Short mmCIF file of C-alpha atoms and ligand atoms in Angstrom, two decimals:
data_model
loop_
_atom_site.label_atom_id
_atom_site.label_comp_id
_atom_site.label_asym_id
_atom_site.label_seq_id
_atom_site.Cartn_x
_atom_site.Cartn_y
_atom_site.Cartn_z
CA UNK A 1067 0.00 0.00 0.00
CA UNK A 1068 1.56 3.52 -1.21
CA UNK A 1069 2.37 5.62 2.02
CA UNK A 1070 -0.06 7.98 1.87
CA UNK A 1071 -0.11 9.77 5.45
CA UNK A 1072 -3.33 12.26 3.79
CA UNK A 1073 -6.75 11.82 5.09
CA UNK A 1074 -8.78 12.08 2.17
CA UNK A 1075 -12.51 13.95 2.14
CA UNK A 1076 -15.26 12.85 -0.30
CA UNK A 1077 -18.03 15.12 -1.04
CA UNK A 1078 -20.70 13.29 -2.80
CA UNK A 1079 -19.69 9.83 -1.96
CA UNK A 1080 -23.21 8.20 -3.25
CA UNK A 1081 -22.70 9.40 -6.64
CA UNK A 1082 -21.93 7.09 -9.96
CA UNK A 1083 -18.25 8.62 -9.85
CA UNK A 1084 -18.36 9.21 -6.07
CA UNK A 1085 -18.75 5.43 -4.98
CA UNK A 1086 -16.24 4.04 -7.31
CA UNK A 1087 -13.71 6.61 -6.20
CA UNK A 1088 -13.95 5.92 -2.56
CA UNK A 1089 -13.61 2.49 -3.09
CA UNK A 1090 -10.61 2.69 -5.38
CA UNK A 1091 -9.06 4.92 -3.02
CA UNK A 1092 -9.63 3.47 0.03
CA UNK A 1093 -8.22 -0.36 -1.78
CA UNK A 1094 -5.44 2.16 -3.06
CA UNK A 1095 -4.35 4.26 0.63
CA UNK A 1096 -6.46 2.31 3.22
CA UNK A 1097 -9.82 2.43 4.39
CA UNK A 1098 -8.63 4.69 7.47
CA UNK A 1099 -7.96 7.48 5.34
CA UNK A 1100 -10.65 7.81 3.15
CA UNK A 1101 -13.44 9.65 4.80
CA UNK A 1102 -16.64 9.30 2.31
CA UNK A 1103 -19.80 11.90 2.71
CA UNK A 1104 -23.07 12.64 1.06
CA UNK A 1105 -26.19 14.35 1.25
CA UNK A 1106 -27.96 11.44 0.87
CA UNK A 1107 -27.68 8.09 3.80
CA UNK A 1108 -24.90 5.87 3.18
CA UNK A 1109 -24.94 4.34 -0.02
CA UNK A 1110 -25.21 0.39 0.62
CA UNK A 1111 -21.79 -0.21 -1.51
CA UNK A 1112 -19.92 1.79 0.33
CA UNK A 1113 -21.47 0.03 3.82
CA UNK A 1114 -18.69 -1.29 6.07
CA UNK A 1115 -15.35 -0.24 3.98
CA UNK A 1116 -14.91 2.67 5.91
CA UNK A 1117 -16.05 6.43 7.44
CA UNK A 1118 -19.32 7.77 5.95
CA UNK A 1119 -20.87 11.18 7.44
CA UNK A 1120 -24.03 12.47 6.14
CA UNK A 1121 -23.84 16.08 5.19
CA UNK A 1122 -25.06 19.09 3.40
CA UNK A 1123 -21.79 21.03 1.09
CA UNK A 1124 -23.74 23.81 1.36
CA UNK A 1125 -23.72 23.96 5.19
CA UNK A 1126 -20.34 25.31 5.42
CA UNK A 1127 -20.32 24.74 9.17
CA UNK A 1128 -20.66 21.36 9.10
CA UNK A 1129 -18.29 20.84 6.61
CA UNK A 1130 -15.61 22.91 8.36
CA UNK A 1131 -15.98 20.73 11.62
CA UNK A 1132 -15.83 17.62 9.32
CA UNK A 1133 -12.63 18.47 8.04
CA UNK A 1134 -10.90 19.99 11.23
CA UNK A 1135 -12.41 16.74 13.55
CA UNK A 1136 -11.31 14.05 10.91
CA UNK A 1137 -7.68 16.24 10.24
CA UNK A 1138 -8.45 16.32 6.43
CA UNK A 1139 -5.65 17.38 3.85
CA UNK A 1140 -7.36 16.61 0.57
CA UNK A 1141 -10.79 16.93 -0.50
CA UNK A 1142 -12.44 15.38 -3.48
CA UNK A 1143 -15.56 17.28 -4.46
CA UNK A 1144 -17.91 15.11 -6.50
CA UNK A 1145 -21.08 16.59 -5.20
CA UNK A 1146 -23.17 18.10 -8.22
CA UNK A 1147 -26.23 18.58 -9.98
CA UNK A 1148 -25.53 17.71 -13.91
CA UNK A 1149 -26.88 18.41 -17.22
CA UNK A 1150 -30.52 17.13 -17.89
CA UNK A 1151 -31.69 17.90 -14.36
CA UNK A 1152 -29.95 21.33 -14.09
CA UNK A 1153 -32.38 22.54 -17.34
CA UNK A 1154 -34.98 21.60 -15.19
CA UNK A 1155 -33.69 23.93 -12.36
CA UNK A 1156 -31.14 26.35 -13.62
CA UNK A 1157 -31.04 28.18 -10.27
CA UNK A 1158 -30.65 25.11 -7.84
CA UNK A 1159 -28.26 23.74 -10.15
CA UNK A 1160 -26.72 27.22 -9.82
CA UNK A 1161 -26.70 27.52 -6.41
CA UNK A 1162 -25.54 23.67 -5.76
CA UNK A 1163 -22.84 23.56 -7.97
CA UNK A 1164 -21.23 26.78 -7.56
CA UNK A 1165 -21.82 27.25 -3.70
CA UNK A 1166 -20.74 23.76 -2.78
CA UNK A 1167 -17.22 24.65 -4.75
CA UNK A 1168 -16.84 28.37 -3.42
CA UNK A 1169 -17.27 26.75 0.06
CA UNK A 1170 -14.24 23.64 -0.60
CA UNK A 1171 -12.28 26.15 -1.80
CA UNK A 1172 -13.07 28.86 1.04
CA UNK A 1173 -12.23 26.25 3.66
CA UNK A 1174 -9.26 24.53 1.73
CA UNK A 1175 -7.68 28.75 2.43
CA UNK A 1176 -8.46 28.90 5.75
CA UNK A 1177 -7.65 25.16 6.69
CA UNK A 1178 -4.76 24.91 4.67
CA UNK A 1179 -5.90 21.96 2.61
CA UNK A 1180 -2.91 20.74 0.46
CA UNK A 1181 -4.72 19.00 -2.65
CA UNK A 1182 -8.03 19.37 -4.46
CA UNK A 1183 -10.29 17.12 -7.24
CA UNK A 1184 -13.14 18.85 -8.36
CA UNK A 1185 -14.69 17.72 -12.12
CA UNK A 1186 -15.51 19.77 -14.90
CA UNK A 1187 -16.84 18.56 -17.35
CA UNK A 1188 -17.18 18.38 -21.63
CA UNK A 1189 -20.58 20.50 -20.94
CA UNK A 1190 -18.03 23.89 -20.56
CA UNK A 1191 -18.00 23.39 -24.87
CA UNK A 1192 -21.24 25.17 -27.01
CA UNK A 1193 -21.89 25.41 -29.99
CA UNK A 1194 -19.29 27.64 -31.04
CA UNK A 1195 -16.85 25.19 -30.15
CA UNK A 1196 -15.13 22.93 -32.55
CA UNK A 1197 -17.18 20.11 -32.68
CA UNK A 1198 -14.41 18.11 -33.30
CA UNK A 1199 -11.18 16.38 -31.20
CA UNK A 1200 -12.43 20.19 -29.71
CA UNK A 1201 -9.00 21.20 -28.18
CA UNK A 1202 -8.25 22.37 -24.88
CA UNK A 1203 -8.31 25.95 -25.27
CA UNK A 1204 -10.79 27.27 -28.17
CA UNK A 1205 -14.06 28.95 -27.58
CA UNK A 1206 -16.08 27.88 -24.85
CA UNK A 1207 -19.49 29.04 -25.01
CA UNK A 1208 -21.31 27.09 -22.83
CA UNK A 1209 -25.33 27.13 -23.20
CA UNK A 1210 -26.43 24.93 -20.30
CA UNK A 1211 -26.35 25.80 -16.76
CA UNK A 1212 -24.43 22.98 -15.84
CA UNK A 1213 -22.17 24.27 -18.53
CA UNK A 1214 -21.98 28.00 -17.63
CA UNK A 1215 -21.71 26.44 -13.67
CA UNK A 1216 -18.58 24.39 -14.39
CA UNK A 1217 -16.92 27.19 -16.71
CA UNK A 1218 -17.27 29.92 -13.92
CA UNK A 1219 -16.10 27.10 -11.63
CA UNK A 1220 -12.88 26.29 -13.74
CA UNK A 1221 -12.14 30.35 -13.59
CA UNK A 1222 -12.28 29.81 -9.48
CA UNK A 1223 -9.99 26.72 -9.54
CA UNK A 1224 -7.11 29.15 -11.37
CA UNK A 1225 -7.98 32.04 -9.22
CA UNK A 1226 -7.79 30.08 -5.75
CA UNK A 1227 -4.45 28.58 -7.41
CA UNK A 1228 -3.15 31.71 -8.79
CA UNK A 1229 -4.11 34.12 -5.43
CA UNK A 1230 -3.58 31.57 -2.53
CA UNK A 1231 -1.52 28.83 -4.25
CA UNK A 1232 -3.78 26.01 -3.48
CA UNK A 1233 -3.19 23.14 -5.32
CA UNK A 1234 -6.51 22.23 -7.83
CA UNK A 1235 -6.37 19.36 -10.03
CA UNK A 1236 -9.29 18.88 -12.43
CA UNK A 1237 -10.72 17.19 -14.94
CA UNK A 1238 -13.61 17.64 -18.38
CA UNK A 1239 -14.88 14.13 -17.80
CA UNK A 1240 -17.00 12.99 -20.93
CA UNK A 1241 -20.23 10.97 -19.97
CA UNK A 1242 -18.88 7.64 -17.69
CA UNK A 1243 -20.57 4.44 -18.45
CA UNK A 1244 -20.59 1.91 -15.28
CA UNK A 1245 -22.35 -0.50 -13.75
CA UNK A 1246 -22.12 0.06 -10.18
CA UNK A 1247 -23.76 3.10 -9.02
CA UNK A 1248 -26.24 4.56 -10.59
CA UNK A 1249 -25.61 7.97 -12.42
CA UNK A 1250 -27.87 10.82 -11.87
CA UNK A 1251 -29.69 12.99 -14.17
CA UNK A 1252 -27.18 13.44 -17.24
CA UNK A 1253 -27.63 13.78 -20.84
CA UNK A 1254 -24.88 11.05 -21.54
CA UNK A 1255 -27.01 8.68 -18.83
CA UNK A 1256 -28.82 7.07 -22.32
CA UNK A 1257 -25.63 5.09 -22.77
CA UNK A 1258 -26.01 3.18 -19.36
CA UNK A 1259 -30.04 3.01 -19.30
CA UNK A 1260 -29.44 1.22 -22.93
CA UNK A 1261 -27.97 -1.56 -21.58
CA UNK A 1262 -30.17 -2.35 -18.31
CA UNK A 1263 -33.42 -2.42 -20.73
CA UNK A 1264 -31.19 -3.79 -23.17
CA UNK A 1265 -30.88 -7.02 -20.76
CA UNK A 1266 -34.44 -6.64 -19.15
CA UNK A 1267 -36.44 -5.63 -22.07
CA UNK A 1268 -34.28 -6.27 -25.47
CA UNK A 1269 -35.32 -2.89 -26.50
CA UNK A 1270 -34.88 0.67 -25.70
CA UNK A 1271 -36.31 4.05 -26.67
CA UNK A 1272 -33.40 6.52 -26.68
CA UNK A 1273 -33.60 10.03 -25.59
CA UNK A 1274 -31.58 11.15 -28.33
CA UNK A 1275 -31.71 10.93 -31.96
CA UNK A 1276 -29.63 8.78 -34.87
CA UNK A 1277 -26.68 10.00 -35.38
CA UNK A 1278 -26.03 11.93 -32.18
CA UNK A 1279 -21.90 11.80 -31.46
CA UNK A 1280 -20.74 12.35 -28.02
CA UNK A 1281 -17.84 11.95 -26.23
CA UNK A 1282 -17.67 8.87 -23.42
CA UNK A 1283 -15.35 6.85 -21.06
CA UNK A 1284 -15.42 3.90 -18.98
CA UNK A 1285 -15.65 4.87 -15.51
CA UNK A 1286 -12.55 2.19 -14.86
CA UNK A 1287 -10.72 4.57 -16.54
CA UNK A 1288 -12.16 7.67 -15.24
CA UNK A 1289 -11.02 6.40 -11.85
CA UNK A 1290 -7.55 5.83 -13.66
CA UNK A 1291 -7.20 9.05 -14.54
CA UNK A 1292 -8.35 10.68 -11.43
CA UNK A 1293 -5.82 8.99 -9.16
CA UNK A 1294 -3.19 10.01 -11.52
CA UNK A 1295 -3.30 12.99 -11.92
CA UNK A 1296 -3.86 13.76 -8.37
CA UNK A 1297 -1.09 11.35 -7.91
CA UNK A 1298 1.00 13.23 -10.54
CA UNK A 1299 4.20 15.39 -8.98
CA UNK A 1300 2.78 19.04 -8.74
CA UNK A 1301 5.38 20.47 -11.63
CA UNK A 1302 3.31 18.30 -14.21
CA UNK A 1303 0.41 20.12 -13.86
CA UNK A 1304 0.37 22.99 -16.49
CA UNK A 1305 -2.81 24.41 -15.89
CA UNK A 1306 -5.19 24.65 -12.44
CA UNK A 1307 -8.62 25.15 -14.76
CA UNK A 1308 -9.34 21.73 -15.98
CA UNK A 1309 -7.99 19.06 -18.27
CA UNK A 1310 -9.46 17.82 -21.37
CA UNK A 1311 -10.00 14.11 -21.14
CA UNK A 1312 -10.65 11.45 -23.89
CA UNK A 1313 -12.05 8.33 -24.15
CA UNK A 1314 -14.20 7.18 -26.98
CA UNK A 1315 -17.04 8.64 -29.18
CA UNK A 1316 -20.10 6.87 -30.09
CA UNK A 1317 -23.43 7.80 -31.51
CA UNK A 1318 -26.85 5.58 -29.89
CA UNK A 1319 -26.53 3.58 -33.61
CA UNK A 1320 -22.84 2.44 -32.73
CA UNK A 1321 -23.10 1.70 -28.80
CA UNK A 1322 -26.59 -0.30 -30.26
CA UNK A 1323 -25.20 -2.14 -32.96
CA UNK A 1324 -22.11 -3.47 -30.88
CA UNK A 1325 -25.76 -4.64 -27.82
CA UNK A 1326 -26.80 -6.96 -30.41
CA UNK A 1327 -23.46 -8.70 -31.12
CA UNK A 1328 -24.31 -9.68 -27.62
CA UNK A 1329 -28.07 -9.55 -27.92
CA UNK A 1330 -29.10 -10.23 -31.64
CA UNK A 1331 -33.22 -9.61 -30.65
CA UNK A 1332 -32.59 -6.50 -29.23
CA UNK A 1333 -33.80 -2.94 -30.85
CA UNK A 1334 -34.02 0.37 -30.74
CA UNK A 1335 -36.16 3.01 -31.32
CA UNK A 1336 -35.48 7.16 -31.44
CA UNK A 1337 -37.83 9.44 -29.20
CA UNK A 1338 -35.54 12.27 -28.81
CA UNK A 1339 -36.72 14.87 -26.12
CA UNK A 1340 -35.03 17.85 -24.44
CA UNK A 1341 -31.93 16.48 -23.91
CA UNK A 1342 -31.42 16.50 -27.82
CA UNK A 1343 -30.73 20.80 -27.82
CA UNK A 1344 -28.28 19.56 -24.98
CA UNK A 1345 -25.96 16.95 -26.71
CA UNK A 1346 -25.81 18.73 -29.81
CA UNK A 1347 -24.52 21.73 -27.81
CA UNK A 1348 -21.44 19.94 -27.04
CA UNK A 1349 -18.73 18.81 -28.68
CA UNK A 1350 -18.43 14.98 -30.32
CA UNK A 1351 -15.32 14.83 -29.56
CA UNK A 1352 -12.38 15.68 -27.45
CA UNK A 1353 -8.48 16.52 -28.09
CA UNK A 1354 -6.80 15.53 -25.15
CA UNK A 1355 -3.05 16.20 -25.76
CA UNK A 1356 -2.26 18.24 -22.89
CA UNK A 1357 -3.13 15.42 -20.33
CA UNK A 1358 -1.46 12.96 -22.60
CA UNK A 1359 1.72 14.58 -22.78
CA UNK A 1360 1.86 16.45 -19.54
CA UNK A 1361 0.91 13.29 -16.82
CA UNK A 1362 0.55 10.88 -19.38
CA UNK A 1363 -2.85 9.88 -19.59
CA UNK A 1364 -3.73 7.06 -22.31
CA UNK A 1365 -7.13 5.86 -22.12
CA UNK A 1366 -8.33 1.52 -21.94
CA UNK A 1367 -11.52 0.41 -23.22
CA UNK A 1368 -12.96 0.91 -26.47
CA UNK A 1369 -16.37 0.39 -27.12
CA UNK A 1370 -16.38 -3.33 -27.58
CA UNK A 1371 -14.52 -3.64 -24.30
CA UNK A 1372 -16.72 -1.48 -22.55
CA UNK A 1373 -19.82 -3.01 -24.21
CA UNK A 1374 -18.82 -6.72 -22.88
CA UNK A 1375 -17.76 -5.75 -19.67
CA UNK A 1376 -20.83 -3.62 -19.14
CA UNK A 1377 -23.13 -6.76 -20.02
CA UNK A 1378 -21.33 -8.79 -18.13
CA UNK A 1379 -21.84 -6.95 -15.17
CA UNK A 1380 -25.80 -6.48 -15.61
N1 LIG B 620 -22.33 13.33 -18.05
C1 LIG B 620 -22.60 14.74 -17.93
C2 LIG B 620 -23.99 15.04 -18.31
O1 LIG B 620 -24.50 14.41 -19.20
C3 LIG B 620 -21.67 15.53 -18.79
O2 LIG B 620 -20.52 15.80 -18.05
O3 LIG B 620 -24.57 15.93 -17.76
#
């Protein structure tokens, strides 16, 4: 086991990333030093491997006696509301997303917190971005609240780095496809409902249309690329906004097409709704050279990998 003498704070524990992150990091430093937390009660994977508190981000006070009782020196600040939902409720989404960071990095000042993860996300791209391998640094335009919430939040993550030299790591994630824990209310969510009606139904009505492109990852190697760059020596890290991160693109044709090698009965039909305006805001694609060459970042499953594992998991 590495000899990590950090304890480690999870905000937003429950979540499809934040459940697979505690685990890996607790199997990585220890289950000692990973304290996990949520708004939400415990979530039943997470059940006996380790610390849990139940807390609000936005309840600054709580979090700040958290951190001080439990000594914590990193924080890893899942806790968000994402795309689909936050159309629903720009200003809660607002409020969430932005308040929960402002506090982390508030207290990671005063508290002297040495190292921070807090996701961004592809949704910072519009549609004046280049649509596609969209590069790190172009126009970013973002049209969704979640967007315009993650953007202003990248600008924070430089300023808190810039003014009070705290160090930020963070990362674009594309949508994550797993198994385990169950993601919540994102416009990349079609490519993990696909396969549990897939299995269960041998058909599924997709949210959004033929031909829709977006960029995706396996969360096995979202977790990857989490832990490394937070792992990665501090000089490696050439900018404290957010990282461009690349897995694979698919449109609901492809990731269907490669079901039925599996499942040979199973179909599906197009009912796009809302969420259509939202993926074709974003990009289809990702360019992510700077986290390839500055902390080396290479990314595992393709499709067909992701598609068996995924089934075999269901
Ligand atoms: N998976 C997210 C969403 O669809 C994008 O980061 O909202």
């Amino acid at each position: 086991m590495p000899d990590n003498k950090d304890n480690i704070l999870i905000i937003g524990s429950n979540g499809q990333i934040g459940v697979e992150l505690t685990l890996a990091l607790r199997k990585k430093y220890g289950n000692e030093f990973v304290i996990a937390s949520d708004l939400r009660d415990e979530n039943p994977l997470l059940k006996g491997t380790g610390k849990f508190f139940k807390i609000d981000v936005l309840n600054k006070e709580d979090l700040k006696n958290i951190i001080q009782k439990e000594n914590i020196q990193q924080i890893y600040l899942l806790a968000a509301v994402l795309s689909a939902v936050g159309e629903q409720n720009p200003l809660m989404a607002w409020n969430i997303n932005m308040n929960a960071l402002l506090n982390v990095l508030e207290l990671s000042k005063e508290l002297n917190i040495k190292k921070i993860f807090w996701p961004s996300s592809i949704a910072v791209f519009g549609p004046s971005s280049p649509k596609k391998n969209c590069p790190q640094q172009t126009i970013i335009e973002p049209v969704t609240v979640y967007g315009i919430s993650k953007y202003a939040g990248e600008s924070w993550c430089e300023y808190y780095f810039e003014k009070y030299g705290i160090d930020i790591r963070s990362i674009r994630y594309p949508g994550i496809i797993s198994y385990k824990s169950a993601p919540g209310g994102g416009t990349t969510d079609y490519a993990i409902e696909i396969f549990h009606t897939a299995v269960k139904d041998k058909t599924y009505n997709c949210f959004l249309s033929k031909g829709t492109y977006l960029p995706m990852m396996y969360m096995d190697d979202a977790i990857r690329a989490t832990i490394q760059l937070m792992d990665a020596p501090k000089e490696k890290i050439k900018t404290h906004r957010s990282y461009n991160l690349a897995g694979i693109s698919f449109s609901p044709e492809e990731i269907a097409a490669e079901i039925q090698k599996h499942i040979p009965e199973f179909q599906i039909n197009y009912k796009p709704d809302f969420r259509q305006s939202i993926a074709d805001s974003w990009p289809q694609s990702i360019d992510d050279t700077e986290a390839r060459t500055h902390w080396d970042w290479k990314h595992q499953y393709d499709l067909s990998a992701i598609v068996k594992d995924m089934l075999e998991h269901i």
